[in-house]
Short mmCIF file of N, CA and C in Angstrom, two decimals:
data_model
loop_
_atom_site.label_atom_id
_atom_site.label_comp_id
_atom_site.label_asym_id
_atom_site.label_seq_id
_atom_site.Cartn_x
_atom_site.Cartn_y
_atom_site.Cartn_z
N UNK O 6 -202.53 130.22 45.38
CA UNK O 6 -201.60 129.50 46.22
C UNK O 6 -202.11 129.53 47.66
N UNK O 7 -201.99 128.40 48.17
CA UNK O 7 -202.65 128.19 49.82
C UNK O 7 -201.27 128.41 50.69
N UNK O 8 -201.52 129.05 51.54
CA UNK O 8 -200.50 129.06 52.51
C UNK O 8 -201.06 128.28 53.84
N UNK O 9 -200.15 127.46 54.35
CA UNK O 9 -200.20 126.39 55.69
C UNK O 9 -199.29 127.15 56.94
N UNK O 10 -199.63 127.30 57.94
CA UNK O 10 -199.17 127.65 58.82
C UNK O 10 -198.73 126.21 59.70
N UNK O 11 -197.26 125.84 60.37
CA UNK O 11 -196.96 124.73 61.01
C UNK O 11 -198.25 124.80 62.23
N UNK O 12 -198.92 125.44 62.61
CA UNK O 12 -199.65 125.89 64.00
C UNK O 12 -199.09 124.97 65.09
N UNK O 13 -200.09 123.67 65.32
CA UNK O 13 -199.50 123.05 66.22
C UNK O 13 -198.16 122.52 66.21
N UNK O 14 -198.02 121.99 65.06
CA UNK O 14 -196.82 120.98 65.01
C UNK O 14 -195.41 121.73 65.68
N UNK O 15 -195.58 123.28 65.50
CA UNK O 15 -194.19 124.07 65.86
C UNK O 15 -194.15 123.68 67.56
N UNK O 16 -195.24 124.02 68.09
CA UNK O 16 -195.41 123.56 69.82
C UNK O 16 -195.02 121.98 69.81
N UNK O 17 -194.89 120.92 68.69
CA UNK O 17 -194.99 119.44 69.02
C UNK O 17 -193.45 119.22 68.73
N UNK O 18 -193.05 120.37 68.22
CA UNK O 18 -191.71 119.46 68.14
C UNK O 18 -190.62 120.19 69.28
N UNK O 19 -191.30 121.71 69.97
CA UNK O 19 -190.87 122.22 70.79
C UNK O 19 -191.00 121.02 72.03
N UNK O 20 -191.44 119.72 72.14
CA UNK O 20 -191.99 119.05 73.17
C UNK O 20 -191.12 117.71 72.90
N UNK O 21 -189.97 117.89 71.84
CA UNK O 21 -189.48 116.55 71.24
C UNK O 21 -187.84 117.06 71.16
N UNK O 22 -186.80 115.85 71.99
CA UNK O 22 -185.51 116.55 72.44
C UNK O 22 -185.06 116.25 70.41
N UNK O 23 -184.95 116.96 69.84
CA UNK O 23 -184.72 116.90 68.57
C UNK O 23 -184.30 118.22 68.11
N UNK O 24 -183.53 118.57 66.90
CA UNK O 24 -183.45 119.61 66.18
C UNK O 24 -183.69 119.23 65.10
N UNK O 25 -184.56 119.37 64.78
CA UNK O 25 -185.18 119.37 63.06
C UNK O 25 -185.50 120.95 62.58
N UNK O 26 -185.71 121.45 61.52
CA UNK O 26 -185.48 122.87 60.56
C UNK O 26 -187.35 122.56 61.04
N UNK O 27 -187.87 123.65 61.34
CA UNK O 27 -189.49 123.93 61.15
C UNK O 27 -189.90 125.15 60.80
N UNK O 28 -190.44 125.31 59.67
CA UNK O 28 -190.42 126.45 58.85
C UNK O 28 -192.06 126.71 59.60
N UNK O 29 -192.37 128.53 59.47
CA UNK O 29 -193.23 128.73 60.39
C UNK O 29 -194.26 128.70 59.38
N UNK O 30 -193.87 129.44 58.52
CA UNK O 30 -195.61 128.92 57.10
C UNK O 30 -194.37 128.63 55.61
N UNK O 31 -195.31 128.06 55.26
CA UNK O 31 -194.86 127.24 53.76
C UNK O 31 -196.01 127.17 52.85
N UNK O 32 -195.32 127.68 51.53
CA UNK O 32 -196.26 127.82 50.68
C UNK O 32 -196.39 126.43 50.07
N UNK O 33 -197.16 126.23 49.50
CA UNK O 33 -197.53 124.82 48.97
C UNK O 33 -198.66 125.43 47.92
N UNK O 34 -198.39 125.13 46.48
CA UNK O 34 -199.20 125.63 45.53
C UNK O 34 -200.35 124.19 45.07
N UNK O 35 -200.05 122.88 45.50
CA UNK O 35 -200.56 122.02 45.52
C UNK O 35 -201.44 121.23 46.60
N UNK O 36 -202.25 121.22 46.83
CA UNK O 36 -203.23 120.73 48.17
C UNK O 36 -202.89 119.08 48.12
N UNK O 37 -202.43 118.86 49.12
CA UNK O 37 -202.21 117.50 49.06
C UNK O 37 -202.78 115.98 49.07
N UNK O 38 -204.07 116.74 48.49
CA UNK O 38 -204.69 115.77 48.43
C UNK O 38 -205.49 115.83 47.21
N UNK O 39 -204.19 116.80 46.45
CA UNK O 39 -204.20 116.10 44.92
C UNK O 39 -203.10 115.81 44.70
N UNK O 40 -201.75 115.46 45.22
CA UNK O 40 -200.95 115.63 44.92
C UNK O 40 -200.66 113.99 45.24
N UNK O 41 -201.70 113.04 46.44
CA UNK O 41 -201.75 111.61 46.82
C UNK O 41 -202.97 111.63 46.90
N UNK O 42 -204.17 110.75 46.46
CA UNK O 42 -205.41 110.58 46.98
C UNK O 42 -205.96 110.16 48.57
N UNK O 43 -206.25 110.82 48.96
CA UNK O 43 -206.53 110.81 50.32
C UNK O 43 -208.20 110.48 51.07
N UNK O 44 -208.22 109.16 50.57
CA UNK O 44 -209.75 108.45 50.94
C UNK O 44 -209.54 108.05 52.14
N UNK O 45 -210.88 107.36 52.69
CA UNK O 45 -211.26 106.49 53.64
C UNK O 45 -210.32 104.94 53.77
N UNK O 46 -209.96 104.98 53.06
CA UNK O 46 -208.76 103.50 52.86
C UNK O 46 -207.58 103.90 52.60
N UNK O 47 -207.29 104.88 51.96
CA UNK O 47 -205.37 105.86 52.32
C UNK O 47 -205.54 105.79 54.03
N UNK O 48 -206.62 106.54 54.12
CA UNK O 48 -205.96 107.40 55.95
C UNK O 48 -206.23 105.91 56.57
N UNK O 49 -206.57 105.01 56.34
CA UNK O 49 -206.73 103.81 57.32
C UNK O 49 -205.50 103.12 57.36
N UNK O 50 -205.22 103.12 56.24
CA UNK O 50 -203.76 102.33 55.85
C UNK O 50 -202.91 102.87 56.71
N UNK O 51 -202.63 104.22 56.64
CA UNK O 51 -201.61 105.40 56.93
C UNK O 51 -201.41 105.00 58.45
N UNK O 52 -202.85 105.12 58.76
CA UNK O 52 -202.88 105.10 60.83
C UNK O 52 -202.64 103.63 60.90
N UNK O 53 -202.77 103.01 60.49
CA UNK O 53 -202.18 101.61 60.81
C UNK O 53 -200.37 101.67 61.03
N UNK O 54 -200.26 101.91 59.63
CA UNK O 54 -198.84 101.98 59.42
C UNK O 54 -198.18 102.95 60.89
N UNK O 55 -198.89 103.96 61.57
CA UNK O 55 -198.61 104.92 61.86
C UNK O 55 -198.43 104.14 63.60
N UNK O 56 -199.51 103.44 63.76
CA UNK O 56 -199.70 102.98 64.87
C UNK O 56 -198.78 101.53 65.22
N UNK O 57 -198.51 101.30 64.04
CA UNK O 57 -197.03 100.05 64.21
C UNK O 57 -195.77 100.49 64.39
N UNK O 58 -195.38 101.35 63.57
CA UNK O 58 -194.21 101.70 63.16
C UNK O 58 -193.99 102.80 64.36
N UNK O 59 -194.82 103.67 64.65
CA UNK O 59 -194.74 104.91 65.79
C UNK O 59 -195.19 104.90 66.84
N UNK O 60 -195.97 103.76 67.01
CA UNK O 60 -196.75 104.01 68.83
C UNK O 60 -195.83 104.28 69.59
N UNK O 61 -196.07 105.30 70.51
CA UNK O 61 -195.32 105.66 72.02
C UNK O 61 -194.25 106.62 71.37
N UNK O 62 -194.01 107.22 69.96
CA UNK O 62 -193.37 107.79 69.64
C UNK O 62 -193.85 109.31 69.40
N UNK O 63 -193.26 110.23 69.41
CA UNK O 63 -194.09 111.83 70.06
C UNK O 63 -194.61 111.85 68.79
N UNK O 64 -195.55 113.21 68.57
CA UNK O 64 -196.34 113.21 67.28
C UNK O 64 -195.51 113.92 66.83
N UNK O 65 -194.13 114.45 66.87
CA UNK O 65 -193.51 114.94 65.68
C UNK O 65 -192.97 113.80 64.53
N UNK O 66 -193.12 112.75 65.78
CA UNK O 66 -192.32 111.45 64.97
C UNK O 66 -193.47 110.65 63.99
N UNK O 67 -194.26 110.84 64.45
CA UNK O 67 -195.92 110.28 63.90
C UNK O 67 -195.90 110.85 62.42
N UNK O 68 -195.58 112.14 62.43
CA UNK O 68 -196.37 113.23 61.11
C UNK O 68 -195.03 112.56 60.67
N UNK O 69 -193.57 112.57 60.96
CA UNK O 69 -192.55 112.01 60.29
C UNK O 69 -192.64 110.84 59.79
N UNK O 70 -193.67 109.72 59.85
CA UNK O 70 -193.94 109.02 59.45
C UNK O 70 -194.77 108.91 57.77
N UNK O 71 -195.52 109.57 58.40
CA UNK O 71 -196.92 110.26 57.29
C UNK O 71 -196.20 110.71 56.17
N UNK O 72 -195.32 111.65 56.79
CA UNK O 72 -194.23 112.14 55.72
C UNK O 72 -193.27 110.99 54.58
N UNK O 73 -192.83 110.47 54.66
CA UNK O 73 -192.23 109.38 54.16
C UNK O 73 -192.88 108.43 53.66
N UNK O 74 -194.73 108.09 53.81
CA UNK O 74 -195.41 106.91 52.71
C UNK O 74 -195.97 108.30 51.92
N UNK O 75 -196.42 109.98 52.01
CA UNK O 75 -196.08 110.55 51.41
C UNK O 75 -195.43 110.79 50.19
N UNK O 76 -193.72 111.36 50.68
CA UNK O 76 -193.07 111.18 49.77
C UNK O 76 -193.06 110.15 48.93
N UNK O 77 -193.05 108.39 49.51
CA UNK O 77 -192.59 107.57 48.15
C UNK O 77 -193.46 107.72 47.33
N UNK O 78 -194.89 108.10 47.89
CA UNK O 78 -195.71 107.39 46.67
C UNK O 78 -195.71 108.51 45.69
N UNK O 79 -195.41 110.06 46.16
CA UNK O 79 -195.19 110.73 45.00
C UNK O 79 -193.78 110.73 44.08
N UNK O 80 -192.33 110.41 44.74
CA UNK O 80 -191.49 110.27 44.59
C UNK O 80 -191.30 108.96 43.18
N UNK O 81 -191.95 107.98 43.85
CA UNK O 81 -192.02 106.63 43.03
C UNK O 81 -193.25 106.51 42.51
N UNK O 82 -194.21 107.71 42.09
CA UNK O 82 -195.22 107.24 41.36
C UNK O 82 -196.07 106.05 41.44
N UNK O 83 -196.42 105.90 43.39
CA UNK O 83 -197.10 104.59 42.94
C UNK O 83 -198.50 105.54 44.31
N UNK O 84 -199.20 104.25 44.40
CA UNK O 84 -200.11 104.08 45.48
C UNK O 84 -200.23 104.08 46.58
N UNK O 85 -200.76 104.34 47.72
CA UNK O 85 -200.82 104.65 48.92
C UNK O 85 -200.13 103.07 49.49
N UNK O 86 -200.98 102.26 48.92
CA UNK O 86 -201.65 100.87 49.20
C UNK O 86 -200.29 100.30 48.60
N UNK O 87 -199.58 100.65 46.89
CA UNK O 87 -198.01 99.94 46.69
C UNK O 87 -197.33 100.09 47.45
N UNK O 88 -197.17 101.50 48.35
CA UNK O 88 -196.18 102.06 48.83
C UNK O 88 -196.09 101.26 50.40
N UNK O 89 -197.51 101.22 51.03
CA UNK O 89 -197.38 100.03 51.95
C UNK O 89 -197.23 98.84 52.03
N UNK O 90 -197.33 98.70 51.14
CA UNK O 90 -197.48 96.71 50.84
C UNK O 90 -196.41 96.37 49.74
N UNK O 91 -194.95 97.03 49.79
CA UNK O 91 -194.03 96.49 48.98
C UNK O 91 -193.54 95.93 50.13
N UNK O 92 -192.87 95.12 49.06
CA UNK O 92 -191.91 93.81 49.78
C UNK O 92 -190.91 94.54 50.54
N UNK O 93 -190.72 94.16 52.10
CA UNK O 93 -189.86 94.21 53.25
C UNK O 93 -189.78 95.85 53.35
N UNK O 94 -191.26 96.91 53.27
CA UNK O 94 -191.45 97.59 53.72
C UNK O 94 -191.87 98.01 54.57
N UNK O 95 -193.55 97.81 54.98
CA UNK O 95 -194.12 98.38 56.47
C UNK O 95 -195.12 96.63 56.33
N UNK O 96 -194.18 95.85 56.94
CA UNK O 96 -195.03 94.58 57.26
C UNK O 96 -195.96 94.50 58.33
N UNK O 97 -196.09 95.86 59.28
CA UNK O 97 -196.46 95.84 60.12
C UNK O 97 -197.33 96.58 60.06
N UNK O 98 -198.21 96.80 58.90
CA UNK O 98 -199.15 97.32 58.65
C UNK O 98 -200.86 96.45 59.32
N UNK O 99 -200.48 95.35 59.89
CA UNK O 99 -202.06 94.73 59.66
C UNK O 99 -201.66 94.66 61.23
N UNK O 100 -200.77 95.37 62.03
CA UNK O 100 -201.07 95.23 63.77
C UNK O 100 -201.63 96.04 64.31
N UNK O 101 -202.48 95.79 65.09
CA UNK O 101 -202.67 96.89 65.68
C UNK O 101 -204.11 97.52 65.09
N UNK O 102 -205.02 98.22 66.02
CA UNK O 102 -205.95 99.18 65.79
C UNK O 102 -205.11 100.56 65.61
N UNK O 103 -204.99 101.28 65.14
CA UNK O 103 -205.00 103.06 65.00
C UNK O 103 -205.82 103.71 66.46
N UNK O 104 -205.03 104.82 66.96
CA UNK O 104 -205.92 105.73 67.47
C UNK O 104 -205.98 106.67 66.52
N UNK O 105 -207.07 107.69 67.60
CA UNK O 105 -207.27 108.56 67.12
C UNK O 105 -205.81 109.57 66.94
N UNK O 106 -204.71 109.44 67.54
CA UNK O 106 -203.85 110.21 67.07
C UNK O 106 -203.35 109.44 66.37
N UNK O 107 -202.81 108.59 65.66
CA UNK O 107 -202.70 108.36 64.26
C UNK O 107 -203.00 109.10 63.38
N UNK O 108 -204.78 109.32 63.29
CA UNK O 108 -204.95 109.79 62.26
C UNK O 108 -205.11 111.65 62.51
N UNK O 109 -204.45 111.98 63.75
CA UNK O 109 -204.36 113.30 63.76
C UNK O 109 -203.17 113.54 63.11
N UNK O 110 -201.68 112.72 63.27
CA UNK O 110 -200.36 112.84 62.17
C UNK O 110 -200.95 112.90 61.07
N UNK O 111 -201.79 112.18 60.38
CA UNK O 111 -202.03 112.08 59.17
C UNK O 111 -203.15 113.44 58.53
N UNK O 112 -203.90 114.12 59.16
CA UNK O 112 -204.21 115.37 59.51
C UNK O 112 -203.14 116.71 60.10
N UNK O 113 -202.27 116.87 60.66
CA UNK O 113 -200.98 117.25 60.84
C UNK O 113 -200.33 117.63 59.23
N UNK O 114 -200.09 116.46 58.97
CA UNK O 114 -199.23 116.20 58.01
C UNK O 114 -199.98 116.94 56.72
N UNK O 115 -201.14 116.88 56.52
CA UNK O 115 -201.90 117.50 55.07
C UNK O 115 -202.01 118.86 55.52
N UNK O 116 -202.18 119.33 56.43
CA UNK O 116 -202.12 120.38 56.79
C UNK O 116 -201.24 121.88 57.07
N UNK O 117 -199.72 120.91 56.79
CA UNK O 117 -198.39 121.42 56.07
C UNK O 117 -197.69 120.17 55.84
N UNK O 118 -197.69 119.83 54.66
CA UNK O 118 -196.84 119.32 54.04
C UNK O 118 -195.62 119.37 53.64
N UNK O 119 -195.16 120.49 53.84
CA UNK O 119 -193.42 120.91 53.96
C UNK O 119 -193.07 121.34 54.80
N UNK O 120 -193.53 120.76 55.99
CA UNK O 120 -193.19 120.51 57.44
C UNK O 120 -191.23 119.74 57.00
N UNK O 121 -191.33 118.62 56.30
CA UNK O 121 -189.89 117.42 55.93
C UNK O 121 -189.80 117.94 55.04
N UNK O 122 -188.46 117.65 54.16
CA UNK O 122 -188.15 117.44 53.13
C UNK O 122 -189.11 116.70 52.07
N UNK O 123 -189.25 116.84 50.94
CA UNK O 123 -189.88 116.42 50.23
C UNK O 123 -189.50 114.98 49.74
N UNK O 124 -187.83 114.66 49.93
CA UNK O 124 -187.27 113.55 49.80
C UNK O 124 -186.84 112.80 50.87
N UNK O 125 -187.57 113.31 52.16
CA UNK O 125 -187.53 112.25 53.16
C UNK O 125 -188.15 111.17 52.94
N UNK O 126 -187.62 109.57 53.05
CA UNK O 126 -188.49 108.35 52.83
C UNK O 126 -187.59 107.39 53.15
N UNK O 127 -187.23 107.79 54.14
CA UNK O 127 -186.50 106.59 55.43
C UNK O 127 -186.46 106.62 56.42
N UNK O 128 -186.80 105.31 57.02
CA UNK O 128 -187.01 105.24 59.01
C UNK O 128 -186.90 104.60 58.98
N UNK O 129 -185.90 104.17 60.41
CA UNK O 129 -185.83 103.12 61.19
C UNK O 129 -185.07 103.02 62.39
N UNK O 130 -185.61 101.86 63.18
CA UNK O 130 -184.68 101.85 64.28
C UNK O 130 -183.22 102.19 64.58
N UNK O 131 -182.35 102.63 65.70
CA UNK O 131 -180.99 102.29 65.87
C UNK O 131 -180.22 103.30 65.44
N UNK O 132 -180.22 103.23 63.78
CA UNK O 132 -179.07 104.43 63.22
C UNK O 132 -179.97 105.06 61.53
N UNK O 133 -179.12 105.28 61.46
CA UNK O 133 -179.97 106.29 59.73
C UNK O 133 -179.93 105.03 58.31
N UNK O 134 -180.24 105.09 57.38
CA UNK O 134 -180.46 104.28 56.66
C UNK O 134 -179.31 104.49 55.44
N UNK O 135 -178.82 103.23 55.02
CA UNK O 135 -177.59 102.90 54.18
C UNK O 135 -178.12 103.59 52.97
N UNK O 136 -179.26 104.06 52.71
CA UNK O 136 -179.41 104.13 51.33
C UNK O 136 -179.77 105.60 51.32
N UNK O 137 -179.85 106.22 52.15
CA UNK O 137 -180.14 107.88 52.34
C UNK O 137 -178.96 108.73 53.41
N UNK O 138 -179.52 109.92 52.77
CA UNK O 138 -178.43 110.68 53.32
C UNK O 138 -179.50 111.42 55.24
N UNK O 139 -178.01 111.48 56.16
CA UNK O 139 -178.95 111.24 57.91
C UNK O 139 -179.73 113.10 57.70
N UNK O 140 -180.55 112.64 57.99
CA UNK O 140 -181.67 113.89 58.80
C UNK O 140 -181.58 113.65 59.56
N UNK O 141 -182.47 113.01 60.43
CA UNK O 141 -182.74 113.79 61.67
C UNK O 141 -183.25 112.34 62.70
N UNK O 142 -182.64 112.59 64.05
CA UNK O 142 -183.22 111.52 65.04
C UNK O 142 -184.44 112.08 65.81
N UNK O 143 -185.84 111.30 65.67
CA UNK O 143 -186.84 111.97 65.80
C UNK O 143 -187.20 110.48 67.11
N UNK O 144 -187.45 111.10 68.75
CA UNK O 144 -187.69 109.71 69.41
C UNK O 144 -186.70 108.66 69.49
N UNK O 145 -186.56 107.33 68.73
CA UNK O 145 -185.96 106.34 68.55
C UNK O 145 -185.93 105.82 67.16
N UNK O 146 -186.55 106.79 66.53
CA UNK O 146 -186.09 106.64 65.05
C UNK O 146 -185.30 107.72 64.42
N UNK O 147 -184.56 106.80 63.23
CA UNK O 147 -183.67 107.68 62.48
C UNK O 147 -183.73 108.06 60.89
N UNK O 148 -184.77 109.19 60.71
CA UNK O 148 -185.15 109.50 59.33
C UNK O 148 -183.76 109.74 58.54
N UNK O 149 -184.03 109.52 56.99
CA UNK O 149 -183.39 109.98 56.14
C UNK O 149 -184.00 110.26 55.08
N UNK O 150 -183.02 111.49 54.02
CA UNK O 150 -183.30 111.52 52.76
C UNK O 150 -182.75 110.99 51.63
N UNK O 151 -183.74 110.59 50.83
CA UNK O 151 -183.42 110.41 49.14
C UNK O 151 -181.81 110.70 49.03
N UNK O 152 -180.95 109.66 48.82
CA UNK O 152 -179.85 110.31 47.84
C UNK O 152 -179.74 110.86 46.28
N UNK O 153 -179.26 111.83 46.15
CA UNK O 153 -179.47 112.30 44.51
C UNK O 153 -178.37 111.34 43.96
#
C-alpha cells in the first residue's frame, strides 16, 4: 500500500477562502494511474479541460477539477476522452492552450487522490448542482457529490 502525503496542496488550500476537509496523508492501495490511464493524450485533454473550465481559479480549484473527470470516468466506467466529450459536458475543451499549471493540478491530483471525495463529479458556476448533493465552494465554483 502507497501512502500520499497532501504536501503542497495542504499550503494551496490554506491560500483559498474555502473550508474543504484535507486529510494530511491518505492511503490509497491503488496508484492512479491504474485505476484511469494516464498518457500523453489523458493529461492533454485534462489541462485543456483544466485551463477552460478553471483559469484564474486557485489551484485548489484546478486539482478540484482533475478530481471530477477523475471520478466520472471511474464512477461511469468510461474514458478519459468519453468523459470529456459527452454531450453538454466540458464543451470547452478545444479553448485555449494549457499552462504549465494545468498540468501541475493534474500532477497534484495523482499524487493524492483522496484529496475529494471519491464521488465528487460536479462543477459549476453560481450555485451547486441539481443533481448532487453541495460540497464545497471552491473560488467561483460550486462542486458537488454523487447522490446515492
Amino acid at each position: 500500500m502507497q501512502r500520499f502525503k497532501a504536501i503542497a496542496l495542504a499550503a494551496v488550500v490554506g491560500m483559498s477562502a474555502i473550508s474543504v476537509p484535507v486529510p494530511v496523508e491518505a492511503e490509497v492501495s491503488t496508484p492512479i494511474d491504474q485505476l484511469v490511464e494516464i498518457n500523453q493524450e489523458n493529461r492533454d485533454l485534462i489541462a485543456r479541460v483544466v485551463m477552460s473550465e478553471a483559469n484564474g481559479e486557485p489551484m485548489v480549484g484546478k486539482v478540484a477539477v482533475v478530481a471530477c473527470i477523475f471520478n466520472r470516468a471511474r464512477i461511469y466506467d468510461m474514458s478519459i476522452s468519453e468523459v470529456i466529450f459527452s454531450p453538454n459536458q466540458f464543451s470547452t475543451a478545444n479553448n485555449g492552450t494549457p499552462t504549465e499549471e494545468c498540468y501541475e493540478a493534474i500532477d497534484l491530483y495523482a499524487q493524492c487522490p483522496t484529496l475529494y471525495p471519491d464521488d465528487l463529479i460536479y462543477f459549476q458556476l453560481h450555485s451547486f448542482s441539481k443533481y448532487g448533493e453541495d460540497y464545497a465552494q471552491i473560488g467561483s465554483h460550486y462542486f458537488s457529490t454523487k447522490k446515492d
